[in-house]
Amino acid sequence: MEHRRQVSKAEIERARELDLLTYLQTYEPHELVRISSAVYSTRSHDSLKISNGKWFQWSTGVGGVSALDYLVKVQGMDFVSAVLRILECTRYATPTKTYTPKRAKPMDFVLPAPHENNDRVAAYLTGRGLSEDLLNMYFNMGLVYEDRRHNCVFVGFDKDTVPRYAMLRSSDPSSTFLREVEGSDKRYSFSAPHSGSETLFVFESAIDCLSFIELQRMENPLRRPDNYLSLSGVYRPGEGRRTELPAALQEYLSITEGIRHIALCLDNDEAGRSAALAICAALPDKYTVELLPPQSGKDYNELLMLTKGIPPNIRVRKPKERRER
């Protein structure tokens, strides 16, 4: 490849014309992983998803259309080298676009079929520190169950108790499989509301949410439950525009009366702290807000396992792979 310090405006424009899916299909087919009929990922970055001509990396909150942005923002190439890489590739093989850039048809939301029991999910979640009586309560409420593929299913309901959201998490401790059920509406992420409480505790994941409840019960078994909400992922505020609340939090506050105090129990890392500060800035003044990251560990499940003396035998996503646990 030719080494230069600069590239022309025309060369940059030509490089930007190549979308990521076409680039991978033509020049790096070994890197492309098909998730469904219209969704792809990559072997090196499983939190990156490509759909309808666009790509988004959930672990970092960056996305786009072009292969050029992918090489720079995800692969870490300098801009000039990335432009030259694409020009070099297209010099020898002309790419052919294989997608039609039109709005994808919304998928109907359907909960995965349940397994005949919750045994494997119960074993997995007790291995992460949750007690059997707490799990049985949520199994009976239909908020958590085991599907036929033995995944943990964390269900979110709307105000009419109609299921509208579900997150899947493998019950195999060695797996990092995690994804939303197609057609899920993120406004209705996993939550555990309790009328009469004025406090809402907010988490990144359902497992952290349940872990916090477990810690509360350990401290005081007679404690009256509060309201609990999972954002189902790392909240990343938009750059260059007014910060808005996460969809799940906005919806929860709009349909739940009596909330006065919000405790942000996000992860104790840079992404979690940044998200908590952004949410604080976006919340209306009528709410009091508390930043409540775990005192030890990265998240409340780690804190629960440390508190119970459980060795960390669960495989989790690395920081660059994180989308939502």
mmCIF file of C-alpha atoms in Angstrom, residues 9-321:
data_model
loop_
_atom_site.group_PDB
_atom_site.id
_atom_site.type_symbol
_atom_site.label_atom_id
_atom_site.label_comp_id
_atom_site.label_asym_id
_atom_site.label_seq_id
_atom_site.Cartn_x
_atom_site.Cartn_y
_atom_site.Cartn_z
ATOM 1 C CA LYS A 9 -10.859 15.468 -0.834
ATOM 2 C CA ALA A 10 -11.909 13.406 -3.861
ATOM 3 C CA GLU A 11 -10.178 10.314 -2.457
ATOM 4 C CA ILE A 12 -11.908 10.777 0.893
ATOM 5 C CA GLU A 13 -15.285 11.081 -0.821
ATOM 6 C CA ARG A 14 -14.656 7.881 -2.806
ATOM 7 C CA ALA A 15 -13.653 6.030 0.359
ATOM 8 C CA ARG A 16 -16.771 7.210 2.202
ATOM 9 C CA GLU A 17 -19.025 5.757 -0.495
ATOM 10 C CA LEU A 18 -18.248 2.204 0.654
ATOM 11 C CA ASP A 19 -20.604 0.968 3.384
ATOM 12 C CA LEU A 20 -19.377 -1.414 6.050
ATOM 13 C CA LEU A 21 -21.467 -4.458 5.110
ATOM 14 C CA THR A 22 -20.309 -4.330 1.490
ATOM 15 C CA TYR A 23 -16.704 -3.831 2.608
ATOM 16 C CA LEU A 24 -16.782 -6.879 4.873
ATOM 17 C CA GLN A 25 -18.614 -9.084 2.380
ATOM 18 C CA THR A 26 -16.153 -8.197 -0.388
ATOM 19 C CA TYR A 27 -12.803 -7.836 1.373
ATOM 20 C CA GLU A 28 -13.077 -9.468 4.830
ATOM 21 C CA PRO A 29 -15.791 -12.163 4.518
ATOM 22 C CA HIS A 30 -14.111 -14.235 7.264
ATOM 23 C CA GLU A 31 -14.890 -11.417 9.719
ATOM 24 C CA LEU A 32 -18.629 -11.279 8.998
ATOM 25 C CA VAL A 33 -21.100 -13.157 11.235
ATOM 26 C CA ARG A 34 -24.755 -13.441 10.261
ATOM 27 C CA ILE A 35 -27.104 -13.019 13.248
ATOM 28 C CA SER A 36 -30.456 -13.113 11.444
ATOM 29 C CA SER A 37 -31.838 -12.585 7.949
ATOM 30 C CA ALA A 38 -31.008 -8.873 8.024
ATOM 31 C CA VAL A 39 -28.583 -8.423 10.924
ATOM 32 C CA TYR A 40 -24.833 -9.066 10.979
ATOM 33 C CA SER A 41 -22.015 -8.806 13.496
ATOM 34 C CA THR A 42 -18.239 -9.326 13.350
ATOM 35 C CA ARG A 43 -16.036 -11.993 14.893
ATOM 36 C CA SER A 44 -13.714 -9.459 16.506
ATOM 37 C CA HIS A 45 -16.432 -7.150 17.876
ATOM 38 C CA ASP A 46 -19.581 -9.040 18.860
ATOM 39 C CA SER A 47 -21.288 -5.917 20.233
ATOM 40 C CA LEU A 48 -21.176 -4.351 16.764
ATOM 41 C CA LYS A 49 -24.338 -4.899 14.754
ATOM 42 C CA ILE A 50 -25.005 -4.112 11.079
ATOM 43 C CA SER A 51 -28.596 -3.699 9.879
ATOM 44 C CA ASN A 52 -30.303 -1.920 6.995
ATOM 45 C CA GLY A 53 -27.022 -0.483 5.729
ATOM 46 C CA LYS A 54 -26.016 1.030 9.075
ATOM 47 C CA TRP A 55 -23.746 -0.192 11.861
ATOM 48 C CA PHE A 56 -23.596 0.490 15.598
ATOM 49 C CA GLN A 57 -21.190 -0.714 18.280
ATOM 50 C CA TRP A 58 -23.143 -0.996 21.518
ATOM 51 C CA SER A 59 -20.079 -1.262 23.743
ATOM 52 C CA THR A 60 -18.762 2.166 22.732
ATOM 53 C CA GLY A 61 -21.870 3.949 21.470
ATOM 54 C CA VAL A 62 -20.350 4.763 18.068
ATOM 55 C CA GLY A 63 -21.869 3.977 14.708
ATOM 56 C CA GLY A 64 -22.308 5.025 11.132
ATOM 57 C CA VAL A 65 -22.660 3.723 7.608
ATOM 58 C CA SER A 66 -19.236 3.839 5.967
ATOM 59 C CA ALA A 67 -16.419 1.333 6.189
ATOM 60 C CA LEU A 68 -14.100 4.321 6.649
ATOM 61 C CA ASP A 69 -15.668 5.260 9.980
ATOM 62 C CA TYR A 70 -15.477 1.613 11.061
ATOM 63 C CA LEU A 71 -11.755 1.365 10.317
ATOM 64 C CA VAL A 72 -11.063 4.586 12.230
ATOM 65 C CA LYS A 73 -13.488 4.381 15.166
ATOM 66 C CA VAL A 74 -13.521 0.616 15.765
ATOM 67 C CA GLN A 75 -10.287 -0.743 14.289
ATOM 68 C CA GLY A 76 -8.245 2.217 15.501
ATOM 69 C CA MET A 77 -6.588 3.054 12.182
ATOM 70 C CA ASP A 78 -5.438 6.598 11.522
ATOM 71 C CA PHE A 79 -7.616 8.421 9.014
ATOM 72 C CA VAL A 80 -5.175 8.553 6.095
ATOM 73 C CA SER A 81 -4.274 4.871 6.411
ATOM 74 C CA ALA A 82 -7.952 3.939 6.482
ATOM 75 C CA VAL A 83 -8.684 5.923 3.309
ATOM 76 C CA LEU A 84 -5.707 4.302 1.555
ATOM 77 C CA ARG A 85 -6.800 0.840 2.734
ATOM 78 C CA ILE A 86 -10.208 1.266 1.092
ATOM 79 C CA LEU A 87 -8.780 2.749 -2.107
ATOM 80 C CA GLU A 88 -6.302 -0.130 -2.331
ATOM 81 C CA CYS A 89 -9.090 -2.691 -1.899
ATOM 82 C CA THR A 90 -11.381 -1.121 -4.483
ATOM 83 C CA ARG A 91 -8.530 -0.844 -6.967
ATOM 84 C CA TYR A 92 -8.485 -4.628 -7.424
ATOM 85 C CA ALA A 93 -12.100 -5.616 -6.801
ATOM 86 C CA THR A 94 -15.176 -3.506 -7.369
ATOM 87 C CA PRO A 95 -17.633 -3.986 -4.492
ATOM 88 C CA THR A 96 -21.280 -4.749 -5.152
ATOM 89 C CA LYS A 97 -23.850 -3.534 -2.663
ATOM 90 C CA THR A 98 -26.044 -6.337 -1.405
ATOM 91 C CA TYR A 99 -28.585 -4.422 0.649
ATOM 92 C CA THR A 100 -31.456 -2.081 -0.103
ATOM 93 C CA PRO A 101 -31.259 1.005 2.124
ATOM 94 C CA LYS A 102 -34.883 1.170 3.165
ATOM 95 C CA ARG A 103 -36.628 1.177 6.507
ATOM 96 C CA ALA A 104 -36.750 -2.286 7.981
ATOM 97 C CA LYS A 105 -40.201 -3.668 8.697
ATOM 98 C CA PRO A 106 -40.785 -3.698 12.461
ATOM 99 C CA MET A 107 -40.706 -7.191 13.941
ATOM 100 C CA ASP A 108 -43.661 -8.397 15.984
ATOM 101 C CA PHE A 109 -42.658 -9.011 19.584
ATOM 102 C CA VAL A 110 -43.175 -12.583 20.786
ATOM 103 C CA LEU A 111 -41.809 -13.993 24.037
ATOM 104 C CA PRO A 112 -39.591 -17.082 23.600
ATOM 105 C CA ALA A 113 -41.345 -20.344 24.407
ATOM 106 C CA PRO A 114 -40.689 -21.383 28.014
ATOM 107 C CA HIS A 115 -38.888 -24.556 29.047
ATOM 108 C CA GLU A 116 -40.825 -27.021 31.196
ATOM 109 C CA ASN A 117 -38.959 -25.783 34.290
ATOM 110 C CA ASN A 118 -36.533 -23.067 35.407
ATOM 111 C CA ASP A 119 -33.876 -25.386 36.816
ATOM 112 C CA ARG A 120 -30.883 -24.326 34.714
ATOM 113 C CA VAL A 121 -31.652 -20.637 35.012
ATOM 114 C CA ALA A 122 -32.124 -21.021 38.763
ATOM 115 C CA ALA A 123 -28.746 -22.780 39.039
ATOM 116 C CA TYR A 124 -27.061 -20.056 37.011
ATOM 117 C CA LEU A 125 -28.589 -17.162 38.938
ATOM 118 C CA THR A 126 -28.007 -18.709 42.369
ATOM 119 C CA GLY A 127 -24.404 -19.087 41.186
ATOM 120 C CA ARG A 128 -24.402 -15.327 40.793
ATOM 121 C CA GLY A 129 -25.603 -14.835 44.358
ATOM 122 C CA LEU A 130 -29.381 -14.607 44.067
ATOM 123 C CA SER A 131 -31.385 -16.582 46.623
ATOM 124 C CA GLU A 132 -33.911 -19.258 45.693
ATOM 125 C CA ASP A 133 -36.796 -17.512 47.436
ATOM 126 C CA LEU A 134 -36.135 -14.246 45.579
ATOM 127 C CA LEU A 135 -35.928 -16.097 42.256
ATOM 128 C CA ASN A 136 -39.105 -18.043 42.935
ATOM 129 C CA MET A 137 -40.920 -14.778 43.592
ATOM 130 C CA TYR A 138 -39.855 -13.373 40.222
ATOM 131 C CA PHE A 139 -40.469 -16.691 38.442
ATOM 132 C CA ASN A 140 -44.027 -16.637 39.790
ATOM 133 C CA MET A 141 -44.497 -13.037 38.655
ATOM 134 C CA GLY A 142 -43.424 -13.971 35.114
ATOM 135 C CA LEU A 143 -40.597 -11.429 35.167
ATOM 136 C CA VAL A 144 -37.905 -14.099 34.821
ATOM 137 C CA TYR A 145 -38.062 -17.570 33.274
ATOM 138 C CA GLU A 146 -36.101 -20.170 31.291
ATOM 139 C CA ASP A 147 -36.731 -20.575 27.575
ATOM 140 C CA ARG A 148 -36.418 -23.776 25.553
ATOM 141 C CA ARG A 149 -32.806 -22.974 24.736
ATOM 142 C CA HIS A 150 -32.106 -22.610 28.472
ATOM 143 C CA ASN A 151 -31.529 -18.857 28.303
ATOM 144 C CA CYS A 152 -32.517 -16.546 31.128
ATOM 145 C CA VAL A 153 -35.411 -14.394 29.933
ATOM 146 C CA PHE A 154 -35.913 -11.049 31.700
ATOM 147 C CA VAL A 155 -39.318 -9.652 30.748
ATOM 148 C CA GLY A 156 -40.558 -6.062 30.653
ATOM 149 C CA PHE A 157 -44.275 -5.179 30.762
ATOM 150 C CA ASP A 158 -46.219 -2.075 29.837
ATOM 151 C CA LYS A 159 -48.701 -0.318 32.148
ATOM 152 C CA ASP A 160 -51.399 -2.819 31.150
ATOM 153 C CA THR A 161 -49.136 -5.761 32.130
ATOM 154 C CA VAL A 162 -48.671 -6.749 28.491
ATOM 155 C CA PRO A 163 -45.138 -8.090 27.804
ATOM 156 C CA ARG A 164 -43.351 -5.688 25.456
ATOM 157 C CA TYR A 165 -39.663 -6.391 26.060
ATOM 158 C CA ALA A 166 -37.339 -9.302 26.817
ATOM 159 C CA MET A 167 -33.593 -9.661 27.282
ATOM 160 C CA LEU A 168 -31.926 -13.052 26.814
ATOM 161 C CA ARG A 169 -28.854 -14.101 28.770
ATOM 162 C CA SER A 170 -27.249 -17.544 28.450
ATOM 163 C CA SER A 171 -27.461 -19.739 31.560
ATOM 164 C CA ASP A 172 -24.037 -21.169 30.678
ATOM 165 C CA PRO A 173 -21.484 -19.391 32.934
ATOM 166 C CA SER A 174 -18.817 -19.714 30.223
ATOM 167 C CA SER A 175 -20.930 -17.931 27.596
ATOM 168 C CA THR A 176 -21.313 -14.193 27.009
ATOM 169 C CA PHE A 177 -24.440 -14.603 24.852
ATOM 170 C CA LEU A 178 -26.735 -11.660 25.435
ATOM 171 C CA ARG A 179 -29.328 -10.031 23.193
ATOM 172 C CA GLU A 180 -32.787 -8.520 23.097
ATOM 173 C CA VAL A 181 -35.674 -10.487 21.652
ATOM 174 C CA GLU A 182 -36.541 -9.105 18.218
ATOM 175 C CA GLY A 183 -39.328 -6.549 18.334
ATOM 176 C CA SER A 184 -38.570 -5.536 21.927
ATOM 177 C CA ASP A 185 -39.555 -2.012 22.913
ATOM 178 C CA LYS A 186 -36.796 -0.584 25.110
ATOM 179 C CA ARG A 187 -39.256 1.778 26.796
ATOM 180 C CA TYR A 188 -40.549 -1.242 28.701
ATOM 181 C CA SER A 189 -37.306 -2.718 29.983
ATOM 182 C CA PHE A 190 -37.260 -5.042 32.979
ATOM 183 C CA SER A 191 -38.687 -3.356 36.072
ATOM 184 C CA ALA A 192 -40.148 -4.223 39.461
ATOM 185 C CA PRO A 193 -42.580 -1.497 40.527
ATOM 186 C CA HIS A 194 -44.055 -1.325 44.031
ATOM 187 C CA SER A 195 -46.855 1.112 44.725
ATOM 188 C CA GLY A 196 -46.443 3.267 47.786
ATOM 189 C CA SER A 197 -42.689 3.783 47.465
ATOM 190 C CA GLU A 198 -41.406 7.194 46.425
ATOM 191 C CA THR A 199 -37.929 5.909 45.501
ATOM 192 C CA LEU A 200 -36.801 4.468 42.181
ATOM 193 C CA PHE A 201 -33.497 2.595 41.906
ATOM 194 C CA VAL A 202 -32.054 2.514 38.364
ATOM 195 C CA PHE A 203 -29.566 -0.068 37.027
ATOM 196 C CA GLU A 204 -27.892 -1.022 33.772
ATOM 197 C CA SER A 205 -29.016 -4.663 33.825
ATOM 198 C CA ALA A 206 -31.745 -6.879 35.239
ATOM 199 C CA ILE A 207 -29.190 -9.023 37.094
ATOM 200 C CA ASP A 208 -27.778 -5.943 38.835
ATOM 201 C CA CYS A 209 -31.321 -4.916 39.711
ATOM 202 C CA LEU A 210 -32.084 -8.305 41.292
ATOM 203 C CA SER A 211 -28.691 -8.318 43.027
ATOM 204 C CA PHE A 212 -29.470 -5.001 44.688
ATOM 205 C CA ILE A 213 -32.821 -6.307 45.899
ATOM 206 C CA GLU A 214 -31.032 -9.371 47.308
ATOM 207 C CA LEU A 215 -28.601 -7.115 49.181
ATOM 208 C CA GLN A 216 -31.507 -5.100 50.592
ATOM 209 C CA ARG A 217 -33.189 -8.290 51.814
ATOM 210 C CA MET A 218 -29.956 -9.499 53.397
ATOM 211 C CA GLU A 219 -29.643 -6.232 55.306
ATOM 212 C CA ASN A 220 -33.291 -6.146 56.401
ATOM 213 C CA PRO A 221 -35.628 -9.037 55.471
ATOM 214 C CA LEU A 222 -38.624 -6.948 56.551
ATOM 215 C CA ARG A 223 -37.716 -3.923 54.456
ATOM 216 C CA ARG A 224 -40.548 -2.588 52.349
ATOM 217 C CA PRO A 225 -39.638 -2.953 48.654
ATOM 218 C CA ASP A 226 -38.990 0.085 46.465
ATOM 219 C CA ASN A 227 -39.255 0.620 42.705
ATOM 220 C CA TYR A 228 -36.534 -0.890 40.523
ATOM 221 C CA LEU A 229 -35.730 -0.362 36.845
ATOM 222 C CA SER A 230 -33.159 -1.746 34.416
ATOM 223 C CA LEU A 231 -32.086 0.428 31.477
ATOM 224 C CA SER A 232 -31.124 -2.767 29.614
ATOM 225 C CA GLY A 233 -27.716 -1.502 28.652
ATOM 226 C CA VAL A 234 -25.140 1.217 28.961
ATOM 227 C CA TYR A 235 -26.823 4.583 28.499
ATOM 228 C CA ARG A 236 -24.781 6.848 26.228
ATOM 229 C CA PRO A 237 -26.084 10.419 25.877
ATOM 230 C CA GLY A 238 -26.023 11.957 22.425
ATOM 231 C CA GLU A 239 -23.154 14.247 21.527
ATOM 232 C CA GLY A 240 -23.805 17.750 20.283
ATOM 233 C CA ARG A 241 -27.463 17.828 21.226
ATOM 234 C CA ARG A 242 -29.615 18.189 24.304
ATOM 235 C CA THR A 243 -29.305 15.212 26.617
ATOM 236 C CA GLU A 244 -32.492 13.185 26.881
ATOM 237 C CA LEU A 245 -33.447 10.592 29.457
ATOM 238 C CA PRO A 246 -33.041 6.903 28.573
ATOM 239 C CA ALA A 247 -36.232 5.610 26.963
ATOM 240 C CA ALA A 248 -36.971 3.158 29.786
ATOM 241 C CA LEU A 249 -36.572 5.807 32.503
ATOM 242 C CA GLN A 250 -38.633 8.372 30.599
ATOM 243 C CA GLU A 251 -41.488 5.889 30.153
ATOM 244 C CA TYR A 252 -41.360 4.641 33.738
ATOM 245 C CA LEU A 253 -41.603 8.144 35.187
ATOM 246 C CA SER A 254 -44.437 9.064 32.806
ATOM 247 C CA ILE A 255 -46.663 6.189 33.930
ATOM 248 C CA THR A 256 -45.655 5.815 37.596
ATOM 249 C CA GLU A 257 -47.098 8.271 40.070
ATOM 250 C CA GLY A 258 -45.517 9.165 43.359
ATOM 251 C CA ILE A 259 -41.807 8.890 42.468
ATOM 252 C CA ARG A 260 -39.910 11.643 44.273
ATOM 253 C CA HIS A 261 -36.373 10.301 44.642
ATOM 254 C CA ILE A 262 -34.181 8.551 42.044
ATOM 255 C CA ALA A 263 -31.063 6.582 42.968
ATOM 256 C CA LEU A 264 -28.748 5.906 40.017
ATOM 257 C CA CYS A 265 -27.075 2.572 40.722
ATOM 258 C CA LEU A 266 -25.062 2.359 37.509
ATOM 259 C CA ASP A 267 -21.737 0.613 37.101
ATOM 260 C CA ASN A 268 -18.676 1.882 38.921
ATOM 261 C CA ASP A 269 -16.694 2.554 35.736
ATOM 262 C CA GLU A 270 -16.189 5.481 33.393
ATOM 263 C CA ALA A 271 -19.208 4.667 31.247
ATOM 264 C CA GLY A 272 -21.475 4.232 34.269
ATOM 265 C CA ARG A 273 -20.339 7.432 35.934
ATOM 266 C CA SER A 274 -20.710 9.442 32.726
ATOM 267 C CA ALA A 275 -24.196 8.059 32.165
ATOM 268 C CA ALA A 276 -25.243 8.842 35.742
ATOM 269 C CA LEU A 277 -24.096 12.464 35.454
ATOM 270 C CA ALA A 278 -25.899 12.869 32.116
ATOM 271 C CA ILE A 279 -29.125 11.491 33.562
ATOM 272 C CA CYS A 280 -28.826 13.833 36.553
ATOM 273 C CA ALA A 281 -28.558 16.782 34.185
ATOM 274 C CA ALA A 282 -31.603 15.686 32.187
ATOM 275 C CA LEU A 283 -33.962 14.927 35.086
ATOM 276 C CA PRO A 284 -36.597 17.537 35.957
ATOM 277 C CA ASP A 285 -36.041 19.513 39.159
ATOM 278 C CA LYS A 286 -39.041 17.882 40.836
ATOM 279 C CA TYR A 287 -36.940 14.775 41.531
ATOM 280 C CA THR A 288 -34.144 14.482 44.058
ATOM 281 C CA VAL A 289 -31.272 12.419 42.685
ATOM 282 C CA GLU A 290 -28.637 10.262 44.321
ATOM 283 C CA LEU A 291 -25.565 8.693 42.729
ATOM 284 C CA LEU A 292 -25.291 5.230 44.249
ATOM 285 C CA PRO A 293 -22.620 3.099 42.526
ATOM 286 C CA PRO A 294 -21.564 -0.128 44.292
ATOM 287 C CA GLN A 295 -19.125 0.357 47.146
ATOM 288 C CA SER A 296 -17.012 -2.555 45.873
ATOM 289 C CA GLY A 297 -16.729 -4.225 42.494
ATOM 290 C CA LYS A 298 -17.809 -2.918 39.105
ATOM 291 C CA ASP A 299 -21.540 -3.506 39.527
ATOM 292 C CA TYR A 300 -24.065 -4.690 42.092
ATOM 293 C CA ASN A 301 -23.823 -8.312 41.054
ATOM 294 C CA GLU A 302 -20.078 -8.246 41.701
ATOM 295 C CA LEU A 303 -20.780 -6.623 45.078
ATOM 296 C CA LEU A 304 -23.340 -9.322 45.907
ATOM 297 C CA MET A 305 -20.920 -12.107 45.002
ATOM 298 C CA LEU A 306 -18.164 -10.469 47.050
ATOM 299 C CA THR A 307 -20.557 -10.099 49.989
ATOM 300 C CA LYS A 308 -21.522 -13.781 49.827
ATOM 301 C CA GLY A 309 -17.954 -14.946 49.200
ATOM 302 C CA ILE A 310 -18.789 -16.451 45.802
ATOM 303 C CA PRO A 311 -15.768 -16.787 43.475
ATOM 304 C CA PRO A 312 -16.084 -14.852 40.185
ATOM 305 C CA ASN A 313 -16.641 -17.849 37.910
ATOM 306 C CA ILE A 314 -18.961 -16.080 35.481
ATOM 307 C CA ARG A 315 -17.568 -15.004 32.134
ATOM 308 C CA VAL A 316 -18.506 -11.388 31.395
ATOM 309 C CA ARG A 317 -17.890 -9.121 28.453
ATOM 310 C CA LYS A 318 -14.718 -7.075 28.403
ATOM 311 C CA PRO A 319 -15.150 -3.268 28.542
ATOM 312 C CA LYS A 320 -14.847 -2.911 24.748
ATOM 313 C CA GLU A 321 -17.386 -5.688 24.215
#
